[in-house]
Short mmCIF file of C-alpha atoms in Angstrom, two decimals:
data_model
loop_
_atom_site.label_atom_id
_atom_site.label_comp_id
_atom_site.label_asym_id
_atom_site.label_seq_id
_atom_site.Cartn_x
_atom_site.Cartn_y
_atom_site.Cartn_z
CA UNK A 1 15.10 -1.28 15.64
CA UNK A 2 18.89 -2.96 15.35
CA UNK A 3 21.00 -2.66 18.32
CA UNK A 4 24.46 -0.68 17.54
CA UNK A 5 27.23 -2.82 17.94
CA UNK A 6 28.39 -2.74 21.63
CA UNK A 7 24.81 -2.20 22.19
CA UNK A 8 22.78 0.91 22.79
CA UNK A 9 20.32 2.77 20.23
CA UNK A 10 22.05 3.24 16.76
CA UNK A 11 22.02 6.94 16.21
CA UNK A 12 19.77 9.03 13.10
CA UNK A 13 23.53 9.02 11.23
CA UNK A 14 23.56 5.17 11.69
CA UNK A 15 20.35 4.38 10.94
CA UNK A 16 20.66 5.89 7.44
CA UNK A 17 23.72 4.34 6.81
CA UNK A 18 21.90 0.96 7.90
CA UNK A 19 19.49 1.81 5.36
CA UNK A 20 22.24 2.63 2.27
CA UNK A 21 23.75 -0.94 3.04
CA UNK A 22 20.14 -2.64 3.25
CA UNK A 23 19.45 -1.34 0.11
CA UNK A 24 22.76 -1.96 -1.89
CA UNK A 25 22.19 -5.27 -0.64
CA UNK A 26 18.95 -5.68 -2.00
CA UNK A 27 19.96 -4.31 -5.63
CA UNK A 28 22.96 -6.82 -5.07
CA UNK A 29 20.81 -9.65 -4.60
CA UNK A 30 18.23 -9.15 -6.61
CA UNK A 31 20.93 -9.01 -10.00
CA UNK A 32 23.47 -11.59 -9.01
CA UNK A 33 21.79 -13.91 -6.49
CA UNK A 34 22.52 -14.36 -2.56
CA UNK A 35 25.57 -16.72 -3.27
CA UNK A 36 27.38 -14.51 -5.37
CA UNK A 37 26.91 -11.05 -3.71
CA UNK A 38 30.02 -10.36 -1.91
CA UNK A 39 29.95 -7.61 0.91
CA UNK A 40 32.75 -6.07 -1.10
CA UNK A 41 30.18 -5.57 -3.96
CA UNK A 42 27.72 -4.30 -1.41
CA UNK A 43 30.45 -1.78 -0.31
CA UNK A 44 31.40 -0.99 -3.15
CA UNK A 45 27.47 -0.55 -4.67
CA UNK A 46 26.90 2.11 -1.51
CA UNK A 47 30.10 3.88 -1.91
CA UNK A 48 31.47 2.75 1.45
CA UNK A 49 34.23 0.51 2.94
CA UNK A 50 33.66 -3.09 3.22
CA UNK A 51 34.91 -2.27 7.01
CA UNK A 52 32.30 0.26 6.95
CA UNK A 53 29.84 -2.59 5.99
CA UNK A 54 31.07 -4.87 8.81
CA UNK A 55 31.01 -2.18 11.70
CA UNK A 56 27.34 -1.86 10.92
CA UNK A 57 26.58 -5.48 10.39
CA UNK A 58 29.56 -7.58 11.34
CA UNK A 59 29.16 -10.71 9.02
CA UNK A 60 27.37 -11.14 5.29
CA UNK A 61 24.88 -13.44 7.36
CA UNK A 62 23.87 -10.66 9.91
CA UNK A 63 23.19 -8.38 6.75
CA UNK A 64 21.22 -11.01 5.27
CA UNK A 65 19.15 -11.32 8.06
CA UNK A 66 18.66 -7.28 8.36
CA UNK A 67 17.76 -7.37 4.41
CA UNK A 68 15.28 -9.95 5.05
CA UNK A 69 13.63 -8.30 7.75
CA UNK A 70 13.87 -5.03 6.39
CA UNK A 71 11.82 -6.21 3.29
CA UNK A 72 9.33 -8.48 5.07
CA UNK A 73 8.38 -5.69 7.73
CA UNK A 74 7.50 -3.62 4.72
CA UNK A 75 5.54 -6.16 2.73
CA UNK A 76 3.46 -7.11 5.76
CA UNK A 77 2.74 -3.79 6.64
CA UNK A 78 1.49 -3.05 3.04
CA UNK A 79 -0.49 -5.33 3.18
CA UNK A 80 -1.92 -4.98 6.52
CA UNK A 81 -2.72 -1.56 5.82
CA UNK A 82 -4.48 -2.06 2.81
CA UNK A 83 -6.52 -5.37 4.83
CA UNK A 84 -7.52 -3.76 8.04
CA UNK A 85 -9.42 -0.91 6.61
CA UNK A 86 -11.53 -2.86 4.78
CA UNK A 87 -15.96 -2.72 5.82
CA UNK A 88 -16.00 -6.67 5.80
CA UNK A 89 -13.67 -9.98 5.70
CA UNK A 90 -15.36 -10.38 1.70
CA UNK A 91 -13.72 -6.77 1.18
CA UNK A 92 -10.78 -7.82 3.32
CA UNK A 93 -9.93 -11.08 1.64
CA UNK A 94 -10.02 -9.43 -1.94
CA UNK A 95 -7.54 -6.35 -0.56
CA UNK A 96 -5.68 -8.70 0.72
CA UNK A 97 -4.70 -10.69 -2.47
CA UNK A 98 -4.84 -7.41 -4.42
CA UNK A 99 -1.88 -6.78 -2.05
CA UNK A 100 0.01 -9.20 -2.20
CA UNK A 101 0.23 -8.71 -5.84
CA UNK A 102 0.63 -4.96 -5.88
CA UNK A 103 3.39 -4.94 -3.41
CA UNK A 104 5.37 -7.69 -5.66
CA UNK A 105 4.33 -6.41 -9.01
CA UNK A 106 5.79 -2.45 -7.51
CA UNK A 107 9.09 -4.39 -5.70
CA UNK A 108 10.64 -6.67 -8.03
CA UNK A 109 13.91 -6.91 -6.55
CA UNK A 110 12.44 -7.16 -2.76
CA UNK A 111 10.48 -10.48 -4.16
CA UNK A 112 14.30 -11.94 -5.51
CA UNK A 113 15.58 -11.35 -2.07
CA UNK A 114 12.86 -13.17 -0.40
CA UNK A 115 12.88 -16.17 -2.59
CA UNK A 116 17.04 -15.84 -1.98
CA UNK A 117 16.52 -15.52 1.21
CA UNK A 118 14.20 -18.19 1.65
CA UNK A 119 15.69 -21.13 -0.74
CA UNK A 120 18.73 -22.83 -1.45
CA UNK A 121 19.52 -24.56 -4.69
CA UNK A 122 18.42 -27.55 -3.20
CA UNK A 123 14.99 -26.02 -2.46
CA UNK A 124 15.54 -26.16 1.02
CA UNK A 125 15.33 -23.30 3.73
CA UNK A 126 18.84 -20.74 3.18
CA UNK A 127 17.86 -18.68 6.13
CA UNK A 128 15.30 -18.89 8.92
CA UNK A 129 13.23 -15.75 8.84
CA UNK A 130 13.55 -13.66 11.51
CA UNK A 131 11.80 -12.31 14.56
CA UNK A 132 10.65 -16.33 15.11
CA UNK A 133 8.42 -16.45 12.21
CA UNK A 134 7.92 -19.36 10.92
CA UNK A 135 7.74 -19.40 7.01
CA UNK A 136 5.89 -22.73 6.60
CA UNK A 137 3.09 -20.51 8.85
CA UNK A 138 3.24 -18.01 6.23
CA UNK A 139 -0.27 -18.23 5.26
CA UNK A 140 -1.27 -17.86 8.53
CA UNK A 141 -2.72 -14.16 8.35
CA UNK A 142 -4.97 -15.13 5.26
CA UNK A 143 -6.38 -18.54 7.43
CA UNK A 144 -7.45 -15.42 10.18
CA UNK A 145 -9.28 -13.83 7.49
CA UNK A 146 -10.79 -17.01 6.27
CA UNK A 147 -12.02 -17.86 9.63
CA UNK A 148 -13.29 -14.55 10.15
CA UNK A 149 -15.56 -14.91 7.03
CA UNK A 150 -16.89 -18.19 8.48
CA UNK A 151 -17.92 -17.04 11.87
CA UNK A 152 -19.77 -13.50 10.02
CA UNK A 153 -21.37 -15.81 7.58
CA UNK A 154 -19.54 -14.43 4.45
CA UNK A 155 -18.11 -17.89 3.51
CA UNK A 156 -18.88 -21.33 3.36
CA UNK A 157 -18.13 -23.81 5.81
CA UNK A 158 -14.53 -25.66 5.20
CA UNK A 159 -10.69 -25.84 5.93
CA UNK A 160 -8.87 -22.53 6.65
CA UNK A 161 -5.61 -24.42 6.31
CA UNK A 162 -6.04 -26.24 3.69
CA UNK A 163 -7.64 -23.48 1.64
CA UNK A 164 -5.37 -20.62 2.36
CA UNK A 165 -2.74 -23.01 1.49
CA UNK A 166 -4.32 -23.67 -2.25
CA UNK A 167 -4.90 -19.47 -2.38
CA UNK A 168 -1.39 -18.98 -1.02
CA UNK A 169 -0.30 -21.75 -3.83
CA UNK A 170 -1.80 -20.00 -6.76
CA UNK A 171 -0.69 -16.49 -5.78
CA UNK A 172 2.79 -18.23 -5.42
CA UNK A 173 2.70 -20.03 -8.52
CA UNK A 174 1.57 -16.59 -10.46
CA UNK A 175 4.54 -14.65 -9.23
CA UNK A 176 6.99 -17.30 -9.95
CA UNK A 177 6.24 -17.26 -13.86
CA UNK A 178 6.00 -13.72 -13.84
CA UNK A 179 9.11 -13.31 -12.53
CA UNK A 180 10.29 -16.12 -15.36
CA UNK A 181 8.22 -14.69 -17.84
CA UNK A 182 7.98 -10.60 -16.99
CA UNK A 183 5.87 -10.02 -20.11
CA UNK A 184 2.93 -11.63 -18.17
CA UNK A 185 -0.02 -9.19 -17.57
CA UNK A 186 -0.02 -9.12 -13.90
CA UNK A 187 -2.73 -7.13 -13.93
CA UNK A 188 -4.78 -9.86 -15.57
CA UNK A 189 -3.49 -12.35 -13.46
CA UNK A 190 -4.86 -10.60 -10.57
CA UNK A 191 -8.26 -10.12 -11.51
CA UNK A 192 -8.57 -14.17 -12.12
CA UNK A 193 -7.05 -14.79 -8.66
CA UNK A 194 -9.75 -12.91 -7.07
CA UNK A 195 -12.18 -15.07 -8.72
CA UNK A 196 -10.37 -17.82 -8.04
CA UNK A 197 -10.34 -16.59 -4.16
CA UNK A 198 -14.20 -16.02 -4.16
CA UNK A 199 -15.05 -18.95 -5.88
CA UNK A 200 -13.12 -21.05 -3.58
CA UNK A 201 -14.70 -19.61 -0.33
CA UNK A 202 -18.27 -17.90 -0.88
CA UNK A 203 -21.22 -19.73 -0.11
CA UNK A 204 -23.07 -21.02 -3.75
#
């Protein structure tokens, strides 16, 4: 939870409000792009003050950072849920991608705000992600479930790394044309990436 300015616990009243800014922001970001959403549009999009904004967040940066969070926390924890109940890491590995596309396919505007979050025009890094993650690690979860395959004897012998990297490529590379090209059957696209997923890790 985000400290209240001046520190303590931010009240139920505050929290909400927190919430109302978080996701103006998002909307904001999602149609106009990080650079030009203003925290005056954000105020202005939640039917507040842009003071209002500030006493809650105190810079456009700080919000940024809450946004991000806000919308990672929820996309890991879709996808954890949906991974950890799985009978087996074969079962696992196939929820997991499933996931990763479901949650993206159902939140459009949460995937603009990572990849706004995330890059700057010159493909670089706009804004380290928070709680010390470190997004060149993100495919760290899905090398877990690789190795965990290997060791039960679900998947051939070879490079978690390097694999999860290719798998965390293709998903990657899938979601970036849809969201280019939204008439793309995402659907589709799914059910080849799981082959693609199986095929690259089960034994032959």
């Amino acid at each position: 939870m985000t400290p209240r300015r001046g520190g303590g616990t931010p009240t139920f009243t505050e929290q909400a409000r927190r919430r109302q800014i978080i996701e103006s922001t998002i909307d904001q970001i999602a149609t106009k792009g990080y650079p030009a959403t203003s925290l005056a549009a954000i105020a202005e999009a939640a039917g507040i003050s842009k003071a209002a904004v500030l006493y809650h967040f105190s810079s456009k940066d700080n919000l940024a950072r809450a946004t991000f969070q806000y919308v990672v926390e929820r996309f890991s924890a879709y996808v954890t849920e949906r991974t950890e109940k799985q009978p087996d890491p074969r079962a696992a590995l196939i929820a997991y991608v499933r996931a990763l596309i479901g949650y993206q396919q159902a939140n459009r505007s949460h995937v603009r705000v990572i990849t706004e979050m995330l890059l700057d025009d010159d493909g670089g890094t706009r804004l380290k992600a928070p709680g010390g993650h470190d997004t060149g690690g993100r495919w760290n979860a899905l090398a877990a479930l690789l190795t965990e395959g290997q060791q039960s004897g679900h998947f051939r012998d070879f490079d978690t790394q390097f694999v999860s990297l290719a798998i965390g490529g293709a998903i990657d590379g899938v979601i970036a044309h849809w969201l280019a090209h939204p008439e793309l059957d995402l659907d589709a696209a799914a059910d080849e990436l799981e082959t693609f997923t199986l095929l690259a890790v089960e034994r032959r």
